[in-house]
Amino acid sequence: MSTRENMIAGPAQTRRGFVKTAGIALAGAAAMGLAGCAPSGGTDTAASTADTGAWDEEFDVVVIGAGCAGQAAAITVALEGNGATCLLAEKGTMPGGNSPYCKGTVVYAEDEEAFNQYMLEMRGEEGTTPDDVLEAYAQGLGWVYDWVIEMGANKDEMSITEPTSDPEERNAEYHELENSYAFGYFAIGKSKDVEVKGPNHVQVFLEEAVAQHGDVVDYRTGTPLVDLVQDAETGAVTGIVAGEKDRKRIRAKRGVIMCLGGFEHNPEMMQNYLGQGAAVPAAGSLNTGDGHRICAQIGADFWHMNNVAGFWMAGRDLENTAYTNPPIFKPAPKGFGITVGTNGRRFYMDWDGYNVREKYPYLSDMSVHVGSRHGHMQFGGEWPHLPMPSKAWFVFDADGLAQGAIPPSESGETPDEKGYAYAADTIEELAALMEVPVDELVTTVDQWNECCENGKDIFFHRPESTLVSVKTPPFYAQLCAPSFLNTDGGPVRSAQGEILDPDGKPIPSLYSAGEFGSVWSGVYQGGGNIAECLIFGRISARSALANA
């Protein structure tokens, strides 16, 4: 058996509703909730468009999606293609995926082998990404820092945390793991020591780099992918159909690279794969699963459809229309009270945010630690992402408000005056406003205050530093909804960036990068997605360029 077969032969048998013939593939796509995900301005098609030989335009390489992955791919074509041409097609008027909204942190490594072991440790027994794909990623971490410097990133304006050879001086998200010391990261334009005059974010840096190669890279916004064009005999992807209204058949002489991101803004897919149709994405709005539908129609295999950087219960206004606290940045205000469900009870380790955790000792037992690491939380001794209820309440008091449970209003309005929370003088009155059982909420608050007095959360083991009582009126209740950063599921990807069919064979001339079929299948290391965008953007572009 191949490495990939060893890793996923068992689980893959239950996922292979996607079959190779175009007609049956559409039926499989419909069954998995993919057939209805038409791109903006598009319509569903019966199967991938046949290659008739008639083209409106042609390029050497076509890249779909202009986030960090697509930009890295286009830049690679420009720098390494010896004059090869590239179309970079973006669905929105600007990149509408997650790249512009992320913190901009990029993982890198100096000891590639040690970081590869760290990846294997994070993958664990539950992950399905094969060894050679993780190895390709780890090798990319060895050159990604030098690559951005070669492209012109200003080192003096970067924030850099170097890897260490000392396990005791580690900064990785899962710093308990043996090889976590190999982790390093940088962020373009984020230095706090100098005035930043250049690009202040990796997305901006890459966009400027693309603009420098306008002679070979044609960057078009408002150009959604409608379909892939496939050779009926060889199965090779030979081009695309794209455009809002003025649709064009565009030939890709060497390959198509899919960089369309996840399906965060497709509630049907979110419900089908994650059971979280009501979850609220924290970033862009255009990742609606268009590419998943299109790749399903041509028989791509899929993986990691149940993997996500989430969920945590984030503070929302009472109408559930906006976040009241920044959803992906510290501090985590949930440490200033407790979170209860619609039954008035605590139901999880409710000091949560996108990334809040204690710094536990190196090589200590992760099965007893608590925290939220990009939504992955300790549950039964493991670190899965937790399915969350569609609605909950963050309950705190006047002291919690003073400490930062909700950011203070510049106008001086209280949270209830702004529509951010209910307020009441007693817990009983607050329960009535929340429409939760009064006795249950009173009991829950009493139990919590007893935990705070005793210095130990006997129910969910929150850290001692977060044991803030709820005693001082007025009392507040803020609506919470499940929040997340991104999905990771999509077409299976090889170490060369190829999109694979259910038999593990590449679909010729079709590649992917970024969160569109991400390599992250176990827990997630912060900064790993942007690094993946750069690494597999370059790998996939090189693979496409190799097609003469």
Short mmCIF file of N, CA and C in Angstrom, two decimals, residues 342-489:
data_model
loop_
_atom_site.label_atom_id
_atom_site.label_comp_id
_atom_site.label_asym_id
_atom_site.label_seq_id
_atom_site.Cartn_x
_atom_site.Cartn_y
_atom_site.Cartn_z
N THR A 342 -29.50 27.60 26.95
CA THR A 342 -30.89 28.04 27.09
C THR A 342 -31.60 27.32 28.24
N ASN A 343 -30.94 26.32 28.82
CA ASN A 343 -31.48 25.66 30.02
C ASN A 343 -30.93 26.27 31.30
N GLY A 344 -30.12 27.32 31.18
CA GLY A 344 -29.60 27.99 32.36
C GLY A 344 -28.39 27.32 32.98
N ARG A 345 -27.83 26.31 32.35
CA ARG A 345 -26.72 25.55 32.92
C ARG A 345 -25.44 25.78 32.12
N ARG A 346 -24.30 25.73 32.83
CA ARG A 346 -23.02 25.65 32.13
C ARG A 346 -22.95 24.30 31.44
N PHE A 347 -22.26 24.27 30.30
CA PHE A 347 -22.23 23.02 29.55
C PHE A 347 -20.85 22.69 28.97
N TYR A 348 -19.84 23.51 29.22
CA TYR A 348 -18.50 23.25 28.71
C TYR A 348 -17.52 24.14 29.45
N MET A 349 -16.23 23.99 29.17
CA MET A 349 -15.20 24.83 29.75
C MET A 349 -15.31 26.21 29.12
N ASP A 350 -16.03 27.11 29.76
CA ASP A 350 -16.55 28.31 29.12
C ASP A 350 -15.63 29.53 29.18
N TRP A 351 -14.38 29.36 29.52
CA TRP A 351 -13.37 30.41 29.31
C TRP A 351 -12.81 30.16 27.92
N ASP A 352 -13.47 30.72 26.92
CA ASP A 352 -13.12 30.34 25.55
C ASP A 352 -13.00 31.57 24.67
N GLY A 353 -12.26 31.38 23.62
CA GLY A 353 -12.07 32.37 22.57
C GLY A 353 -11.37 31.64 21.46
N TYR A 354 -10.89 32.36 20.49
CA TYR A 354 -10.26 31.65 19.39
C TYR A 354 -8.93 31.05 19.82
N ASN A 355 -8.28 31.64 20.83
CA ASN A 355 -6.97 31.11 21.22
C ASN A 355 -6.62 31.59 22.62
N VAL A 356 -7.18 30.94 23.65
CA VAL A 356 -6.85 31.26 25.03
C VAL A 356 -6.44 29.97 25.73
N ARG A 357 -5.31 30.02 26.41
CA ARG A 357 -4.81 28.81 27.05
C ARG A 357 -3.76 29.17 28.08
N GLU A 358 -3.56 28.30 29.01
CA GLU A 358 -2.46 28.42 29.95
C GLU A 358 -1.18 27.88 29.30
N LYS A 359 -0.05 28.31 29.79
CA LYS A 359 1.23 27.78 29.30
C LYS A 359 1.64 26.63 30.20
N TYR A 360 1.21 25.45 29.83
CA TYR A 360 1.47 24.28 30.66
C TYR A 360 2.91 23.77 30.46
N PRO A 361 3.41 22.99 31.40
CA PRO A 361 4.80 22.52 31.31
C PRO A 361 5.06 21.65 30.08
N TYR A 362 6.26 21.78 29.57
CA TYR A 362 6.72 20.97 28.44
C TYR A 362 6.61 19.49 28.79
N LEU A 363 6.10 18.70 27.82
CA LEU A 363 5.92 17.25 27.96
C LEU A 363 4.92 16.86 29.05
N SER A 364 4.10 17.82 29.51
CA SER A 364 3.08 17.48 30.50
C SER A 364 1.86 16.87 29.80
N ASP A 365 0.94 16.38 30.59
CA ASP A 365 -0.19 15.59 30.10
C ASP A 365 -1.27 16.49 29.51
N MET A 366 -1.36 16.54 28.18
CA MET A 366 -2.34 17.40 27.53
C MET A 366 -3.77 16.96 27.78
N SER A 367 -3.98 15.73 28.20
CA SER A 367 -5.34 15.22 28.36
C SER A 367 -6.06 15.85 29.55
N VAL A 368 -5.33 16.55 30.43
CA VAL A 368 -5.97 17.17 31.58
C VAL A 368 -5.90 18.70 31.52
N HIS A 369 -5.31 19.25 30.47
CA HIS A 369 -5.22 20.69 30.34
C HIS A 369 -6.52 21.25 29.77
N VAL A 370 -6.73 22.54 29.97
CA VAL A 370 -7.92 23.18 29.42
C VAL A 370 -7.54 24.46 28.70
N GLY A 371 -8.44 24.92 27.89
CA GLY A 371 -8.23 26.12 27.11
C GLY A 371 -8.90 25.96 25.76
N SER A 372 -8.73 26.96 24.93
CA SER A 372 -9.28 26.92 23.57
C SER A 372 -8.16 27.27 22.61
N ARG A 373 -7.82 26.34 21.75
CA ARG A 373 -6.74 26.55 20.79
C ARG A 373 -7.36 26.55 19.40
N HIS A 374 -7.71 27.75 18.95
CA HIS A 374 -8.42 27.91 17.69
C HIS A 374 -9.71 27.08 17.71
N GLY A 375 -10.38 27.09 18.85
CA GLY A 375 -11.66 26.40 18.99
C GLY A 375 -11.55 24.95 19.39
N HIS A 376 -10.36 24.37 19.29
CA HIS A 376 -10.18 23.00 19.77
C HIS A 376 -10.07 23.05 21.30
N MET A 377 -10.89 22.25 21.97
CA MET A 377 -10.91 22.26 23.43
C MET A 377 -10.78 20.85 23.96
N GLN A 378 -10.17 20.76 25.13
CA GLN A 378 -10.03 19.45 25.76
C GLN A 378 -11.41 18.90 26.11
N PHE A 379 -11.68 17.72 25.61
CA PHE A 379 -12.99 17.09 25.79
C PHE A 379 -12.75 15.59 25.89
N GLY A 380 -12.95 15.04 27.08
CA GLY A 380 -12.71 13.62 27.26
C GLY A 380 -11.25 13.23 27.12
N GLY A 381 -10.35 14.19 27.40
CA GLY A 381 -8.93 13.90 27.30
C GLY A 381 -8.33 14.13 25.94
N GLU A 382 -9.15 14.52 24.95
CA GLU A 382 -8.67 14.81 23.61
C GLU A 382 -8.99 16.26 23.26
N TRP A 383 -8.54 16.71 22.07
CA TRP A 383 -8.70 18.11 21.68
C TRP A 383 -9.46 18.24 20.35
N PRO A 384 -10.72 17.84 20.32
CA PRO A 384 -11.51 18.03 19.10
C PRO A 384 -12.07 19.45 19.04
N HIS A 385 -12.70 19.78 17.93
CA HIS A 385 -13.53 20.98 17.93
C HIS A 385 -14.90 20.53 18.43
N LEU A 386 -15.53 21.35 19.27
CA LEU A 386 -16.78 20.95 19.89
C LEU A 386 -17.98 21.49 19.10
N PRO A 387 -18.98 20.66 18.84
CA PRO A 387 -20.24 21.20 18.31
C PRO A 387 -20.91 22.01 19.41
N MET A 388 -21.37 23.18 19.06
CA MET A 388 -21.95 24.08 20.05
C MET A 388 -23.42 24.35 19.76
N PRO A 389 -24.19 24.70 20.78
CA PRO A 389 -25.59 25.07 20.54
C PRO A 389 -25.67 26.36 19.74
N SER A 390 -26.78 26.58 19.10
CA SER A 390 -26.93 27.77 18.25
C SER A 390 -27.06 29.04 19.07
N LYS A 391 -27.30 28.90 20.37
CA LYS A 391 -27.54 30.08 21.20
C LYS A 391 -27.12 29.78 22.64
N ALA A 392 -26.47 30.74 23.27
CA ALA A 392 -26.12 30.64 24.69
C ALA A 392 -26.03 32.06 25.24
N TRP A 393 -25.72 32.15 26.55
CA TRP A 393 -25.68 33.45 27.20
C TRP A 393 -24.41 33.57 28.04
N PHE A 394 -23.73 34.69 27.92
CA PHE A 394 -22.58 35.03 28.76
C PHE A 394 -23.11 35.89 29.90
N VAL A 395 -22.99 35.38 31.12
CA VAL A 395 -23.55 36.04 32.30
C VAL A 395 -22.42 36.60 33.15
N PHE A 396 -22.50 37.88 33.49
CA PHE A 396 -21.47 38.52 34.30
C PHE A 396 -22.11 39.63 35.12
N ASP A 397 -21.32 40.25 35.98
CA ASP A 397 -21.87 41.29 36.85
C ASP A 397 -21.16 42.61 36.65
N ALA A 398 -21.45 43.57 37.52
CA ALA A 398 -20.87 44.90 37.38
C ALA A 398 -19.35 44.86 37.48
N ASP A 399 -18.83 44.00 38.37
CA ASP A 399 -17.37 43.90 38.49
C ASP A 399 -16.76 43.30 37.23
N GLY A 400 -17.43 42.29 36.66
CA GLY A 400 -16.95 41.71 35.41
C GLY A 400 -16.95 42.71 34.28
N LEU A 401 -17.98 43.55 34.24
CA LEU A 401 -18.04 44.59 33.22
C LEU A 401 -16.87 45.56 33.38
N ALA A 402 -16.57 45.93 34.63
CA ALA A 402 -15.48 46.86 34.88
C ALA A 402 -14.14 46.28 34.46
N GLN A 403 -14.02 44.95 34.51
CA GLN A 403 -12.76 44.30 34.13
C GLN A 403 -12.64 44.07 32.62
N GLY A 404 -13.73 44.25 31.86
CA GLY A 404 -13.63 44.15 30.41
C GLY A 404 -14.47 43.09 29.77
N ALA A 405 -15.57 42.66 30.42
CA ALA A 405 -16.43 41.64 29.83
C ALA A 405 -16.99 42.08 28.48
N ILE A 406 -17.29 43.36 28.35
CA ILE A 406 -17.67 43.97 27.08
C ILE A 406 -16.87 45.26 26.97
N PRO A 407 -16.27 45.55 25.82
CA PRO A 407 -15.49 46.78 25.69
C PRO A 407 -16.33 48.00 26.05
N PRO A 408 -15.76 48.96 26.76
CA PRO A 408 -16.53 50.15 27.16
C PRO A 408 -16.97 50.97 25.96
N SER A 409 -18.11 51.59 26.10
CA SER A 409 -18.65 52.43 25.02
C SER A 409 -18.00 53.80 25.06
N GLU A 410 -17.60 54.30 23.89
CA GLU A 410 -17.00 55.64 23.83
C GLU A 410 -18.01 56.71 24.24
N SER A 411 -19.29 56.43 24.01
CA SER A 411 -20.33 57.40 24.35
C SER A 411 -20.79 57.28 25.80
N GLY A 412 -20.27 56.27 26.51
CA GLY A 412 -20.66 56.09 27.90
C GLY A 412 -21.92 55.27 28.10
N GLU A 413 -22.49 54.73 27.02
CA GLU A 413 -23.70 53.92 27.16
C GLU A 413 -23.37 52.58 27.83
N THR A 414 -24.33 52.09 28.61
CA THR A 414 -24.18 50.77 29.22
C THR A 414 -24.50 49.70 28.18
N PRO A 415 -24.07 48.44 28.42
CA PRO A 415 -24.33 47.38 27.44
C PRO A 415 -25.79 47.21 27.08
N ASP A 416 -26.68 47.37 28.06
CA ASP A 416 -28.12 47.22 27.76
C ASP A 416 -28.63 48.40 26.94
N GLU A 417 -28.09 49.59 27.16
CA GLU A 417 -28.50 50.75 26.38
C GLU A 417 -28.05 50.62 24.92
N LYS A 418 -26.93 49.96 24.69
CA LYS A 418 -26.42 49.77 23.33
C LYS A 418 -27.05 48.57 22.64
N GLY A 419 -27.85 47.78 23.35
CA GLY A 419 -28.41 46.57 22.76
C GLY A 419 -27.43 45.42 22.73
N TYR A 420 -26.40 45.49 23.59
CA TYR A 420 -25.38 44.45 23.63
C TYR A 420 -25.70 43.36 24.65
N ALA A 421 -26.53 43.67 25.62
CA ALA A 421 -26.82 42.70 26.68
C ALA A 421 -28.07 43.12 27.42
N TYR A 422 -28.69 42.15 28.09
CA TYR A 422 -29.75 42.45 29.04
C TYR A 422 -29.12 42.83 30.37
N ALA A 423 -29.83 43.63 31.16
CA ALA A 423 -29.36 44.01 32.48
C ALA A 423 -30.50 43.88 33.48
N ALA A 424 -30.17 43.46 34.71
CA ALA A 424 -31.18 43.30 35.75
C ALA A 424 -30.51 43.42 37.11
N ASP A 425 -31.31 43.73 38.12
CA ASP A 425 -30.79 43.87 39.47
C ASP A 425 -30.68 42.56 40.21
N THR A 426 -31.38 41.53 39.73
CA THR A 426 -31.31 40.21 40.36
C THR A 426 -31.12 39.14 39.29
N ILE A 427 -30.59 37.99 39.70
CA ILE A 427 -30.44 36.88 38.77
C ILE A 427 -31.80 36.39 38.31
N GLU A 428 -32.78 36.44 39.20
CA GLU A 428 -34.13 35.99 38.81
C GLU A 428 -34.70 36.86 37.69
N GLU A 429 -34.54 38.16 37.83
CA GLU A 429 -35.02 39.07 36.78
C GLU A 429 -34.25 38.85 35.48
N LEU A 430 -32.96 38.61 35.60
CA LEU A 430 -32.13 38.38 34.41
C LEU A 430 -32.58 37.11 33.69
N ALA A 431 -32.88 36.06 34.45
CA ALA A 431 -33.34 34.81 33.85
C ALA A 431 -34.62 35.01 33.05
N ALA A 432 -35.50 35.84 33.55
CA ALA A 432 -36.75 36.11 32.84
C ALA A 432 -36.48 36.81 31.51
N LEU A 433 -35.54 37.75 31.51
CA LEU A 433 -35.20 38.43 30.26
C LEU A 433 -34.56 37.46 29.26
N MET A 434 -33.75 36.53 29.77
CA MET A 434 -33.07 35.54 28.93
C MET A 434 -34.01 34.44 28.47
N GLU A 435 -35.13 34.31 29.15
CA GLU A 435 -36.10 33.24 28.88
C GLU A 435 -35.47 31.86 29.13
N VAL A 436 -34.77 31.76 30.26
CA VAL A 436 -34.22 30.49 30.72
C VAL A 436 -34.87 30.15 32.06
N PRO A 437 -34.86 28.88 32.47
CA PRO A 437 -35.47 28.50 33.75
C PRO A 437 -34.82 29.26 34.92
N VAL A 438 -35.63 29.94 35.71
CA VAL A 438 -35.11 30.78 36.79
C VAL A 438 -34.33 29.96 37.81
N ASP A 439 -34.91 28.85 38.27
CA ASP A 439 -34.26 28.04 39.29
C ASP A 439 -32.90 27.51 38.81
N GLU A 440 -32.85 27.11 37.54
CA GLU A 440 -31.60 26.57 37.00
C GLU A 440 -30.51 27.63 36.97
N LEU A 441 -30.85 28.83 36.53
CA LEU A 441 -29.83 29.88 36.46
C LEU A 441 -29.36 30.29 37.85
N VAL A 442 -30.30 30.41 38.79
CA VAL A 442 -29.92 30.76 40.16
C VAL A 442 -28.97 29.71 40.73
N THR A 443 -29.31 28.44 40.52
CA THR A 443 -28.45 27.36 41.02
C THR A 443 -27.08 27.40 40.38
N THR A 444 -27.05 27.62 39.06
CA THR A 444 -25.77 27.67 38.34
C THR A 444 -24.89 28.79 38.85
N VAL A 445 -25.45 29.97 39.04
CA VAL A 445 -24.67 31.10 39.54
C VAL A 445 -24.18 30.84 40.96
N ASP A 446 -25.03 30.26 41.80
CA ASP A 446 -24.62 29.93 43.17
C ASP A 446 -23.46 28.93 43.16
N GLN A 447 -23.57 27.92 42.32
CA GLN A 447 -22.51 26.92 42.23
C GLN A 447 -21.20 27.56 41.76
N TRP A 448 -21.31 28.44 40.78
CA TRP A 448 -20.12 29.11 40.26
C TRP A 448 -19.46 29.97 41.32
N ASN A 449 -20.26 30.73 42.06
CA ASN A 449 -19.69 31.59 43.09
C ASN A 449 -19.02 30.76 44.19
N GLU A 450 -19.55 29.60 44.48
CA GLU A 450 -18.92 28.71 45.45
C GLU A 450 -17.56 28.23 44.92
N CYS A 451 -17.51 27.91 43.62
CA CYS A 451 -16.23 27.53 43.01
C CYS A 451 -15.21 28.65 43.14
N CYS A 452 -15.66 29.88 42.89
CA CYS A 452 -14.75 31.02 42.97
C CYS A 452 -14.23 31.19 44.40
N GLU A 453 -15.10 31.02 45.38
CA GLU A 453 -14.69 31.16 46.78
C GLU A 453 -13.67 30.09 47.16
N ASN A 454 -13.84 28.88 46.62
CA ASN A 454 -12.96 27.77 46.96
C ASN A 454 -11.72 27.71 46.07
N GLY A 455 -11.70 28.54 45.01
CA GLY A 455 -10.53 28.58 44.13
C GLY A 455 -10.40 27.39 43.21
N LYS A 456 -11.52 26.70 42.93
CA LYS A 456 -11.44 25.52 42.06
C LYS A 456 -12.77 25.32 41.34
N ASP A 457 -12.71 25.29 40.01
CA ASP A 457 -13.89 24.97 39.20
C ASP A 457 -14.03 23.45 39.16
N ILE A 458 -14.87 22.90 40.01
CA ILE A 458 -14.99 21.44 40.11
C ILE A 458 -15.78 20.84 38.96
N PHE A 459 -16.39 21.68 38.13
CA PHE A 459 -17.23 21.18 37.04
C PHE A 459 -16.47 21.07 35.72
N PHE A 460 -15.76 22.15 35.34
CA PHE A 460 -15.09 22.15 34.03
C PHE A 460 -13.63 22.60 34.09
N HIS A 461 -13.09 22.75 35.30
CA HIS A 461 -11.64 22.92 35.49
C HIS A 461 -11.08 24.17 34.83
N ARG A 462 -11.83 25.25 34.87
CA ARG A 462 -11.27 26.51 34.37
C ARG A 462 -10.07 26.93 35.21
N PRO A 463 -9.08 27.60 34.60
CA PRO A 463 -7.91 28.05 35.36
C PRO A 463 -8.30 28.98 36.50
N GLU A 464 -7.53 28.94 37.55
CA GLU A 464 -7.83 29.74 38.74
C GLU A 464 -7.91 31.23 38.42
N SER A 465 -7.09 31.69 37.47
CA SER A 465 -7.08 33.11 37.12
C SER A 465 -8.37 33.58 36.49
N THR A 466 -9.22 32.67 36.06
CA THR A 466 -10.49 33.03 35.40
C THR A 466 -11.69 32.85 36.31
N LEU A 467 -11.46 32.57 37.57
CA LEU A 467 -12.58 32.34 38.49
C LEU A 467 -13.08 33.67 39.04
N VAL A 468 -13.87 34.37 38.23
CA VAL A 468 -14.42 35.67 38.58
C VAL A 468 -15.89 35.48 38.95
N SER A 469 -16.25 35.82 40.16
CA SER A 469 -17.61 35.56 40.67
C SER A 469 -18.64 36.46 40.00
N VAL A 470 -19.90 36.09 40.14
CA VAL A 470 -21.03 36.85 39.61
C VAL A 470 -21.93 37.19 40.79
N LYS A 471 -21.62 38.34 41.48
CA LYS A 471 -22.30 38.67 42.73
C LYS A 471 -22.82 40.10 42.80
N THR A 472 -22.20 41.00 42.04
CA THR A 472 -22.46 42.43 42.23
C THR A 472 -23.41 42.98 41.17
N PRO A 473 -24.61 43.42 41.56
CA PRO A 473 -25.54 43.98 40.56
C PRO A 473 -25.03 45.32 40.04
N PRO A 474 -25.48 45.71 38.83
CA PRO A 474 -26.42 44.96 37.98
C PRO A 474 -25.75 43.76 37.31
N PHE A 475 -26.60 42.79 36.99
CA PHE A 475 -26.15 41.58 36.32
C PHE A 475 -26.47 41.70 34.83
N TYR A 476 -25.62 41.08 34.00
CA TYR A 476 -25.77 41.20 32.55
C TYR A 476 -25.80 39.82 31.89
N ALA A 477 -26.49 39.75 30.77
CA ALA A 477 -26.52 38.53 29.95
C ALA A 477 -26.33 38.94 28.49
N GLN A 478 -25.26 38.45 27.90
CA GLN A 478 -24.92 38.76 26.51
C GLN A 478 -25.18 37.53 25.65
N LEU A 479 -25.84 37.71 24.53
CA LEU A 479 -26.09 36.61 23.59
C LEU A 479 -24.77 36.10 23.03
N CYS A 480 -24.66 34.78 22.90
CA CYS A 480 -23.47 34.17 22.30
C CYS A 480 -23.90 33.23 21.17
N ALA A 481 -23.08 33.16 20.15
CA ALA A 481 -23.32 32.24 19.03
C ALA A 481 -22.02 31.51 18.71
N PRO A 482 -22.11 30.29 18.19
CA PRO A 482 -20.89 29.56 17.83
C PRO A 482 -20.13 30.31 16.74
N SER A 483 -18.83 30.50 16.97
CA SER A 483 -18.00 31.27 16.05
C SER A 483 -16.82 30.43 15.61
N PHE A 484 -16.28 30.77 14.44
CA PHE A 484 -15.15 30.01 13.91
C PHE A 484 -14.41 30.84 12.88
N LEU A 485 -13.20 30.40 12.55
CA LEU A 485 -12.38 31.11 11.57
C LEU A 485 -12.57 30.57 10.17
N ASN A 486 -12.36 29.26 9.99
CA ASN A 486 -12.38 28.71 8.64
C ASN A 486 -12.62 27.21 8.68
N THR A 487 -13.14 26.69 7.59
CA THR A 487 -13.22 25.25 7.39
C THR A 487 -11.95 24.79 6.69
N ASP A 488 -11.66 23.51 6.79
CA ASP A 488 -10.46 22.95 6.17
C ASP A 488 -10.77 21.93 5.07
N GLY A 489 -12.02 21.52 4.94
CA GLY A 489 -12.34 20.44 4.04
C GLY A 489 -12.35 20.85 2.57
#
